[in-house]
Amino acid sequence: MRTEILPANEAALERAAQIIRSAGVVAFPTETVYGLGANALNDQAVRKIFHAKERPLDDPLIVHIAHTQQLTLVACHIPSRVWDLIERFWPGPLTLVLPKTERVPPVTTGGLETVAVRAPAHPVAKRLIELSGVPIAAPSANLFGRPSPTTAQHVWEDLNGRIELILDGGPTLIGVESTVVDMTQDPPVVLRPGGVTLEELRDVLGEVRLLSPSDREAARRSPGTRWRHYAPRAKLLIVEPGQAESVAGSLVAQGHRVGVVLQKSEVRGQQSGVRDQRSELIVELMPSDVQSYARRLFAVLRELDARGVEVIVVEKIAERGLGRAIMDRLRRASALPFDNSPSPQ
Ligand code: TXA
Ligand code: MG
């Protein structure tokens, strides 16, 4: 199969919608990361997503809707505080886990009785759902376990030959995935930190629980959080602030090719992405504001892989606001959160 990348204009969107209506899959931009979409209500169509990504069938997908009115098609027993969240954060990077309706086939929810729903803010995503006339199930458009794609080129690197069409809407704005909140629990539980921060959620909901990545309950409630994820091919090491260069230095001395990821404020007089010929060291300077850091994160991991580093040393950042989502992705990329978890293929 030849994989085409088309600028996401109205003609390309029409074609993409046609593919969705005929039970095919299409990659498209959202404000968080690129998604790999299919008709969420069609069992056969949804299976194609799992196949293309090599994703285990028990890892449920997020269902994307164009308008709040589509919510009751896929979710039921909606608690009133959900409407408060919707009013504040939709369209946007917030995914709500709710009881599912009969319309949603088990394959979409990995066999769970709940469904994860979000209304994306990206105009291309929104238009695609409207033109398709159905809710679109879409995980991130990467191969299972790899860093999520924030450009059409990233999608192509992972899925070339496996899907028909990639809609190119440029680099994504947020760069990390949506926040997933289980609204069937009281208090609600954040299953995955993301584009909407815990602070913002607490502002609306009051009490919210955050599961730590090592919490076994997290694995049970959100199957997708079980495996090593978002991972570059290189080994990823997380170190304390200020320690990356010395850790990297000793790795280089042992003969390794090393990438270092630091926030800009930490170093002086160094240029990003420049490889010191003598030392086999590539330093990636990340922006000091956390929004820009998030936007660059997955692209930097992919770039360092492409440059053949064996180890990536990343300095911890503060776990507040978007920093929580960034640290979550780094931890999951660095190791298996559970010793008995299978590795992604
Ligand atoms: O920003 C995003 O959320 C992107 C874009 C494309 O919308 N999508 C995305 O999908 O990140 P994915 O499949 O990579 O991650 C979906 C997460 C997984 O951790 C999965 O376990 C969780 O949502 N999830 C989906 N349905 C669930 C459910 N019914 N109950 C609990 N967790 C669920
Ligand atoms: Mg994903």
JSON list of N, CA and C in Angstrom, two decimals, residues 40 53-54 57 125 220 288 343:
[
{"chain": "A", "resi": 40, "resn": "ALA", "atom": "N", "xyz": [-15.69, 4.81, 14.78]},
{"chain": "A", "resi": 40, "resn": "ALA", "atom": "CA", "xyz": [-15.68, 4.22, 16.12]},
{"chain": "A", "resi": 40, "resn": "ALA", "atom": "C", "xyz": [-16.81, 3.21, 16.32]},
{"chain": "A", "resi": 53, "resn": "LYS", "atom": "N", "xyz": [-1.14, -0.30, 13.85]},
{"chain": "A", "resi": 53, "resn": "LYS", "atom": "CA", "xyz": [-0.25, 0.15, 14.92]},
{"chain": "A", "resi": 53, "resn": "LYS", "atom": "C", "xyz": [0.46, -0.99, 15.65]},
{"chain": "A", "resi": 54, "resn": "GLU", "atom": "N", "xyz": [0.00, -2.23, 15.40]},
{"chain": "A", "resi": 54, "resn": "GLU", "atom": "CA", "xyz": [0.46, -3.40, 16.17]},
{"chain": "A", "resi": 54, "resn": "GLU", "atom": "C", "xyz": [0.15, -3.19, 17.66]},
{"chain": "A", "resi": 57, "resn": "LEU", "atom": "N", "xyz": [-5.07, -5.76, 21.53]},
{"chain": "A", "resi": 57, "resn": "LEU", "atom": "CA", "xyz": [-6.52, -5.51, 21.41]},
{"chain": "A", "resi": 57, "resn": "LEU", "atom": "C", "xyz": [-7.19, -5.11, 22.73]},
{"chain": "A", "resi": 125, "resn": "ALA", "atom": "N", "xyz": [-9.36, 18.06, 12.63]},
{"chain": "A", "resi": 125, "resn": "ALA", "atom": "CA", "xyz": [-9.98, 16.92, 13.31]},
{"chain": "A", "resi": 125, "resn": "ALA", "atom": "C", "xyz": [-11.50, 17.10, 13.35]},
{"chain": "A", "resi": 220, "resn": "ARG", "atom": "N", "xyz": [-5.00, -1.45, 35.85]},
{"chain": "A", "resi": 220, "resn": "ARG", "atom": "CA", "xyz": [-6.30, -2.10, 35.73]},
{"chain": "A", "resi": 220, "resn": "ARG", "atom": "C", "xyz": [-7.32, -1.16, 35.10]},
{"chain": "A", "resi": 288, "resn": "SER", "atom": "N", "xyz": [12.65, 26.99, 27.99]},
{"chain": "A", "resi": 288, "resn": "SER", "atom": "CA", "xyz": [12.42, 26.99, 29.45]},
{"chain": "A", "resi": 288, "resn": "SER", "atom": "C", "xyz": [10.94, 27.03, 29.79]},
{"chain": "A", "resi": 343, "resn": "SER", "atom": "N", "xyz": [6.53, -6.52, 26.83]},
{"chain": "A", "resi": 343, "resn": "SER", "atom": "CA", "xyz": [7.11, -5.44, 26.03]},
{"chain": "A", "resi": 343, "resn": "SER", "atom": "C", "xyz": [6.24, -5.22, 24.82]}
]
